[in-house]
Amino acid sequence: RPADLNTIAENALALFAGRMQKITVVTSMTAGLPLVLADPEALKRALGNLIDNAVEAMQHSFLRELRIGTAQLGNEMIELTIADTGTGLTDEMRERLFLPYFSTKQRGTGLGLAIAAKIIQEHQGTIRAEKNFPAGAKFTIELKVATAADNDLELPNATTTAANGNGGTA
């Protein structure tokens, strides 16, 4: 359904309340973005996996800064970036990053990024990883803007619910 990507990102960040005391979080959310077609809970899970990896990557960094931002790319795409100042990515790691069971961490299953990539793919979006400067990794997600037709998809359910008064289960 049409959803606000800024709200989804903020909800994903909220999952880490109390876990990021030594990390500077910088958000740069563009106000008034068009909605994206999304399952907010699934997308929040994907972003949570990315944030979790970023937090862990910065464990031994002197500079600990997590940057999360959104922006509109033309009329049809919204971009979300998550960047950290952790250990960064080698070219070899970038090639294997989204494969199941690939991990550079001591804990975990190596499924977090594979799951995140799958969720983004199910949203007809893309995700890529690159080096962040001066240090760390940067993940960029691009999602399609919801169209007027997508907004109309919600109306029949709302009308049904209001008309029969029993939550839409006729």
PDB file of C-alpha atoms in Angstrom:
ATOM      1  CA  ARG A   1       0.000   0.000   0.000  1.00  0.00           C
ATOM      2  CA  PRO A   2       1.184   3.594  -0.389  1.00  0.00           C
ATOM      3  CA  ALA A   3       3.434   4.458   2.563  1.00  0.00           C
ATOM      4  CA  ASP A   4       5.737   7.243   3.748  1.00  0.00           C
ATOM      5  CA  LEU A   5       9.384   6.142   3.446  1.00  0.00           C
ATOM      6  CA  ASN A   6      10.520   8.745   6.007  1.00  0.00           C
ATOM      7  CA  THR A   7       8.178   7.259   8.613  1.00  0.00           C
ATOM      8  CA  ILE A   8       9.353   3.723   7.817  1.00  0.00           C
ATOM      9  CA  ALA A   9      13.001   4.804   8.192  1.00  0.00           C
ATOM     10  CA  GLU A  10      12.273   6.569  11.492  1.00  0.00           C
ATOM     11  CA  ASN A  11      10.455   3.470  12.784  1.00  0.00           C
ATOM     12  CA  ALA A  12      13.442   1.301  11.813  1.00  0.00           C
ATOM     13  CA  LEU A  13      15.774   3.656  13.693  1.00  0.00           C
ATOM     14  CA  ALA A  14      13.475   3.494  16.735  1.00  0.00           C
ATOM     15  CA  LEU A  15      14.166  -0.261  16.947  1.00  0.00           C
ATOM     16  CA  PHE A  16      17.688   0.670  18.071  1.00  0.00           C
ATOM     17  CA  ALA A  17      16.764   3.153  20.797  1.00  0.00           C
ATOM     18  CA  GLY A  18      19.188   2.637  23.661  1.00  0.00           C
ATOM     19  CA  ARG A  19      21.699   0.745  21.513  1.00  0.00           C
ATOM     20  CA  MET A  20      23.357   3.679  19.824  1.00  0.00           C
ATOM     21  CA  GLN A  21      24.524   5.893  22.703  1.00  0.00           C
ATOM     22  CA  LYS A  22      28.081   6.144  21.348  1.00  0.00           C
ATOM     23  CA  ILE A  23      26.980   6.700  17.741  1.00  0.00           C
ATOM     24  CA  THR A  24      26.073  10.041  16.212  1.00  0.00           C
ATOM     25  CA  VAL A  25      22.938   9.589  14.128  1.00  0.00           C
ATOM     26  CA  VAL A  26      22.463  12.158  11.378  1.00  0.00           C
ATOM     27  CA  THR A  27      19.147  12.080   9.541  1.00  0.00           C
ATOM     28  CA  SER A  28      18.518  13.999   6.359  1.00  0.00           C
ATOM     29  CA  MET A  29      14.940  13.200   5.426  1.00  0.00           C
ATOM     30  CA  THR A  30      13.478  15.194   2.547  1.00  0.00           C
ATOM     31  CA  ALA A  31      10.091  16.537   3.635  1.00  0.00           C
ATOM     32  CA  GLY A  32       7.028  16.108   1.459  1.00  0.00           C
ATOM     33  CA  LEU A  33       8.239  13.082  -0.481  1.00  0.00           C
ATOM     34  CA  PRO A  34       5.661  11.197  -2.535  1.00  0.00           C
ATOM     35  CA  LEU A  35       4.548   7.900  -1.048  1.00  0.00           C
ATOM     36  CA  VAL A  36       6.115   4.596  -2.107  1.00  0.00           C
ATOM     37  CA  LEU A  37       4.244   1.339  -2.650  1.00  0.00           C
ATOM     38  CA  ALA A  38       5.361  -0.724   0.341  1.00  0.00           C
ATOM     39  CA  ASP A  39       4.701  -3.226   3.067  1.00  0.00           C
ATOM     40  CA  PRO A  40       5.864  -0.942   5.899  1.00  0.00           C
ATOM     41  CA  GLU A  41       6.702  -3.766   8.324  1.00  0.00           C
ATOM     42  CA  ALA A  42       8.746  -5.724   5.766  1.00  0.00           C
ATOM     43  CA  LEU A  43      10.605  -2.595   4.685  1.00  0.00           C
ATOM     44  CA  LYS A  44      11.248  -1.678   8.330  1.00  0.00           C
ATOM     45  CA  ARG A  45      12.750  -5.167   8.818  1.00  0.00           C
ATOM     46  CA  ALA A  46      15.048  -4.670   5.800  1.00  0.00           C
ATOM     47  CA  LEU A  47      16.202  -1.267   7.059  1.00  0.00           C
ATOM     48  CA  GLY A  48      16.638  -2.717  10.537  1.00  0.00           C
ATOM     49  CA  ASN A  49      19.033  -5.319   9.119  1.00  0.00           C
ATOM     50  CA  LEU A  50      21.050  -2.582   7.400  1.00  0.00           C
ATOM     51  CA  ILE A  51      21.157  -0.420  10.542  1.00  0.00           C
ATOM     52  CA  ASP A  52      22.136  -3.413  12.678  1.00  0.00           C
ATOM     53  CA  ASN A  53      25.052  -4.173  10.353  1.00  0.00           C
ATOM     54  CA  ALA A  54      26.124  -0.514  10.392  1.00  0.00           C
ATOM     55  CA  VAL A  55      26.077  -0.384  14.191  1.00  0.00           C
ATOM     56  CA  GLU A  56      28.142  -3.555  14.424  1.00  0.00           C
ATOM     57  CA  ALA A  57      30.606  -2.379  11.745  1.00  0.00           C
ATOM     58  CA  MET A  58      31.341   0.741  13.819  1.00  0.00           C
ATOM     59  CA  GLN A  59      32.025  -1.151  17.056  1.00  0.00           C
ATOM     60  CA  HIS A  60      35.770  -0.487  16.944  1.00  0.00           C
ATOM     61  CA  SER A  61      35.737   2.769  14.957  1.00  0.00           C
ATOM     62  CA  PHE A  62      37.032   6.004  16.404  1.00  0.00           C
ATOM     63  CA  LEU A  63      34.443   7.998  14.455  1.00  0.00           C
ATOM     64  CA  ARG A  64      30.985   6.497  14.852  1.00  0.00           C
ATOM     65  CA  GLU A  65      28.475   8.218  12.625  1.00  0.00           C
ATOM     66  CA  LEU A  66      25.358   6.734  11.053  1.00  0.00           C
ATOM     67  CA  ARG A  67      23.745   8.803   8.296  1.00  0.00           C
ATOM     68  CA  ILE A  68      20.254   8.067   7.017  1.00  0.00           C
ATOM     69  CA  GLY A  69      18.669  10.155   4.310  1.00  0.00           C
ATOM     70  CA  THR A  70      15.922  10.219   1.732  1.00  0.00           C
ATOM     71  CA  ALA A  71      15.620  12.119  -1.527  1.00  0.00           C
ATOM     72  CA  GLN A  72      13.490  12.150  -4.644  1.00  0.00           C
ATOM     73  CA  LEU A  73      15.163  11.105  -7.887  1.00  0.00           C
ATOM     74  CA  GLY A  74      13.128  12.575 -10.717  1.00  0.00           C
ATOM     75  CA  ASN A  75       9.398  11.888 -10.662  1.00  0.00           C
ATOM     76  CA  GLU A  76       9.370   8.126 -10.317  1.00  0.00           C
ATOM     77  CA  MET A  77      11.962   7.053  -7.730  1.00  0.00           C
ATOM     78  CA  ILE A  78      12.737   7.723  -4.066  1.00  0.00           C
ATOM     79  CA  GLU A  79      16.219   7.050  -2.708  1.00  0.00           C
ATOM     80  CA  LEU A  80      17.108   6.063   0.838  1.00  0.00           C
ATOM     81  CA  THR A  81      20.737   5.907   1.946  1.00  0.00           C
ATOM     82  CA  ILE A  82      22.254   4.373   5.056  1.00  0.00           C
ATOM     83  CA  ALA A  83      25.936   5.169   5.539  1.00  0.00           C
ATOM     84  CA  ASP A  84      28.296   4.288   8.382  1.00  0.00           C
ATOM     85  CA  THR A  85      31.885   5.003   9.352  1.00  0.00           C
ATOM     86  CA  GLY A  86      32.709   1.386  10.119  1.00  0.00           C
ATOM     87  CA  THR A  87      35.261  -0.983   8.666  1.00  0.00           C
ATOM     88  CA  GLY A  88      33.983  -0.548   5.113  1.00  0.00           C
ATOM     89  CA  LEU A  89      33.746  -2.964   2.219  1.00  0.00           C
ATOM     90  CA  THR A  90      36.323  -4.568  -0.020  1.00  0.00           C
ATOM     91  CA  ASP A  91      35.496  -5.216  -3.676  1.00  0.00           C
ATOM     92  CA  GLU A  92      35.351  -8.958  -2.911  1.00  0.00           C
ATOM     93  CA  MET A  93      32.904  -8.373  -0.064  1.00  0.00           C
ATOM     94  CA  ARG A  94      30.692  -6.192  -2.277  1.00  0.00           C
ATOM     95  CA  GLU A  95      30.374  -9.016  -4.813  1.00  0.00           C
ATOM     96  CA  ARG A  96      29.159 -11.494  -2.192  1.00  0.00           C
ATOM     97  CA  LEU A  97      27.390  -9.166   0.237  1.00  0.00           C
ATOM     98  CA  PHE A  98      23.797 -10.075  -0.630  1.00  0.00           C
ATOM     99  CA  LEU A  99      24.373 -13.834  -0.906  1.00  0.00           C
ATOM    100  CA  PRO A 100      22.790 -16.010   1.804  1.00  0.00           C
ATOM    101  CA  TYR A 101      25.176 -17.131   4.569  1.00  0.00           C
ATOM    102  CA  PHE A 102      27.917 -14.651   3.634  1.00  0.00           C
ATOM    103  CA  SER A 103      29.081 -12.819   6.738  1.00  0.00           C
ATOM    104  CA  THR A 104      32.080 -10.912   7.995  1.00  0.00           C
ATOM    105  CA  LYS A 105      30.723 -10.891  11.559  1.00  0.00           C
ATOM    106  CA  GLN A 106      31.389 -13.280  14.394  1.00  0.00           C
ATOM    107  CA  ARG A 107      27.720 -13.410  15.387  1.00  0.00           C
ATOM    108  CA  GLY A 108      24.772 -13.850  13.080  1.00  0.00           C
ATOM    109  CA  THR A 109      23.751 -16.149  10.280  1.00  0.00           C
ATOM    110  CA  GLY A 110      24.801 -14.192   7.207  1.00  0.00           C
ATOM    111  CA  LEU A 111      21.155 -13.803   6.206  1.00  0.00           C
ATOM    112  CA  GLY A 112      20.489 -10.157   7.158  1.00  0.00           C
ATOM    113  CA  LEU A 113      21.590  -8.556   3.899  1.00  0.00           C
ATOM    114  CA  ALA A 114      20.160 -11.394   1.791  1.00  0.00           C
ATOM    115  CA  ILE A 115      16.799 -10.861   3.495  1.00  0.00           C
ATOM    116  CA  ALA A 116      17.046  -7.083   3.066  1.00  0.00           C
ATOM    117  CA  ALA A 117      17.861  -7.482  -0.638  1.00  0.00           C
ATOM    118  CA  LYS A 118      14.956  -9.896  -1.113  1.00  0.00           C
ATOM    119  CA  ILE A 119      12.509  -7.498   0.573  1.00  0.00           C
ATOM    120  CA  ILE A 120      13.733  -4.576  -1.559  1.00  0.00           C
ATOM    121  CA  GLN A 121      13.442  -6.763  -4.675  1.00  0.00           C
ATOM    122  CA  GLU A 122       9.857  -7.708  -3.698  1.00  0.00           C
ATOM    123  CA  HIS A 123       9.147  -3.958  -3.562  1.00  0.00           C
ATOM    124  CA  GLN A 124      10.410  -3.691  -7.165  1.00  0.00           C
ATOM    125  CA  GLY A 125      13.331  -1.638  -5.874  1.00  0.00           C
ATOM    126  CA  THR A 126      17.089  -1.871  -6.021  1.00  0.00           C
ATOM    127  CA  ILE A 127      19.826  -1.915  -3.395  1.00  0.00           C
ATOM    128  CA  ARG A 128      23.525  -1.378  -3.871  1.00  0.00           C
ATOM    129  CA  ALA A 129      26.540  -1.133  -1.594  1.00  0.00           C
ATOM    130  CA  GLU A 130      29.540   1.095  -2.050  1.00  0.00           C
ATOM    131  CA  LYS A 131      32.405   2.600  -0.116  1.00  0.00           C
ATOM    132  CA  ASN A 132      31.545   5.530   2.106  1.00  0.00           C
ATOM    133  CA  PHE A 133      33.952   8.432   2.513  1.00  0.00           C
ATOM    134  CA  PRO A 134      35.952   9.036   4.623  1.00  0.00           C
ATOM    135  CA  ALA A 135      35.341   5.505   5.921  1.00  0.00           C
ATOM    136  CA  GLY A 136      32.721   2.801   6.069  1.00  0.00           C
ATOM    137  CA  ALA A 137      29.964   1.510   3.845  1.00  0.00           C
ATOM    138  CA  LYS A 138      26.991   3.144   2.153  1.00  0.00           C
ATOM    139  CA  PHE A 139      23.838   1.315   1.122  1.00  0.00           C
ATOM    140  CA  THR A 140      21.505   2.958  -1.373  1.00  0.00           C
ATOM    141  CA  ILE A 141      17.942   1.784  -1.880  1.00  0.00           C
ATOM    142  CA  GLU A 142      15.741   3.033  -4.700  1.00  0.00           C
ATOM    143  CA  LEU A 143      11.972   2.517  -4.633  1.00  0.00           C
ATOM    144  CA  LYS A 144       9.236   3.485  -7.061  1.00  0.00           C
ATOM    145  CA  VAL A 145       6.837   6.283  -6.217  1.00  0.00           C
ATOM    146  CA  ALA A 146       3.254   5.084  -5.685  1.00  0.00           C
ATOM    147  CA  THR A 147       0.979   6.181  -8.522  1.00  0.00           C
ATOM    148  CA  ALA A 148      -2.571   7.513  -8.368  1.00  0.00           C
ATOM    149  CA  ALA A 149      -3.739   4.030  -9.427  1.00  0.00           C
ATOM    150  CA  ASP A 150      -1.901   2.551  -6.397  1.00  0.00           C
ATOM    151  CA  ASN A 151      -3.729   5.018  -4.152  1.00  0.00           C
ATOM    152  CA  ASP A 152      -7.060   3.947  -5.650  1.00  0.00           C
ATOM    153  CA  LEU A 153      -6.326   0.325  -4.693  1.00  0.00           C
ATOM    154  CA  GLU A 154      -6.935   1.224  -1.064  1.00  0.00           C
ATOM    155  CA  LEU A 155     -10.374   2.742  -1.584  1.00  0.00           C
ATOM    156  CA  PRO A 156     -12.496  -0.405  -2.116  1.00  0.00           C
ATOM    157  CA  ASN A 157     -11.316  -1.918   1.170  1.00  0.00           C
ATOM    158  CA  ALA A 158     -11.973   1.282   3.091  1.00  0.00           C
ATOM    159  CA  THR A 159     -15.424   1.607   1.524  1.00  0.00           C
ATOM    160  CA  THR A 160     -16.267  -2.038   2.260  1.00  0.00           C
ATOM    161  CA  THR A 161     -15.185  -1.670   5.886  1.00  0.00           C
ATOM    162  CA  ALA A 162     -17.222   1.468   6.406  1.00  0.00           C
ATOM    163  CA  ALA A 163     -20.262   0.144   4.545  1.00  0.00           C
ATOM    164  CA  ASN A 164     -20.745  -3.150   6.360  1.00  0.00           C
ATOM    165  CA  GLY A 165     -19.394  -2.015   9.736  1.00  0.00           C
ATOM    166  CA  ASN A 166     -17.759  -5.343  10.577  1.00  0.00           C
ATOM    167  CA  GLY A 167     -14.167  -4.696   9.607  1.00  0.00           C
ATOM    168  CA  GLY A 168     -14.584  -5.651   5.976  1.00  0.00           C
ATOM    169  CA  THR A 169     -15.410  -9.313   6.524  1.00  0.00           C
ATOM    170  CA  ALA A 170     -18.722  -9.789   4.795  1.00  0.00           C
TER     171      ALA A 170
END
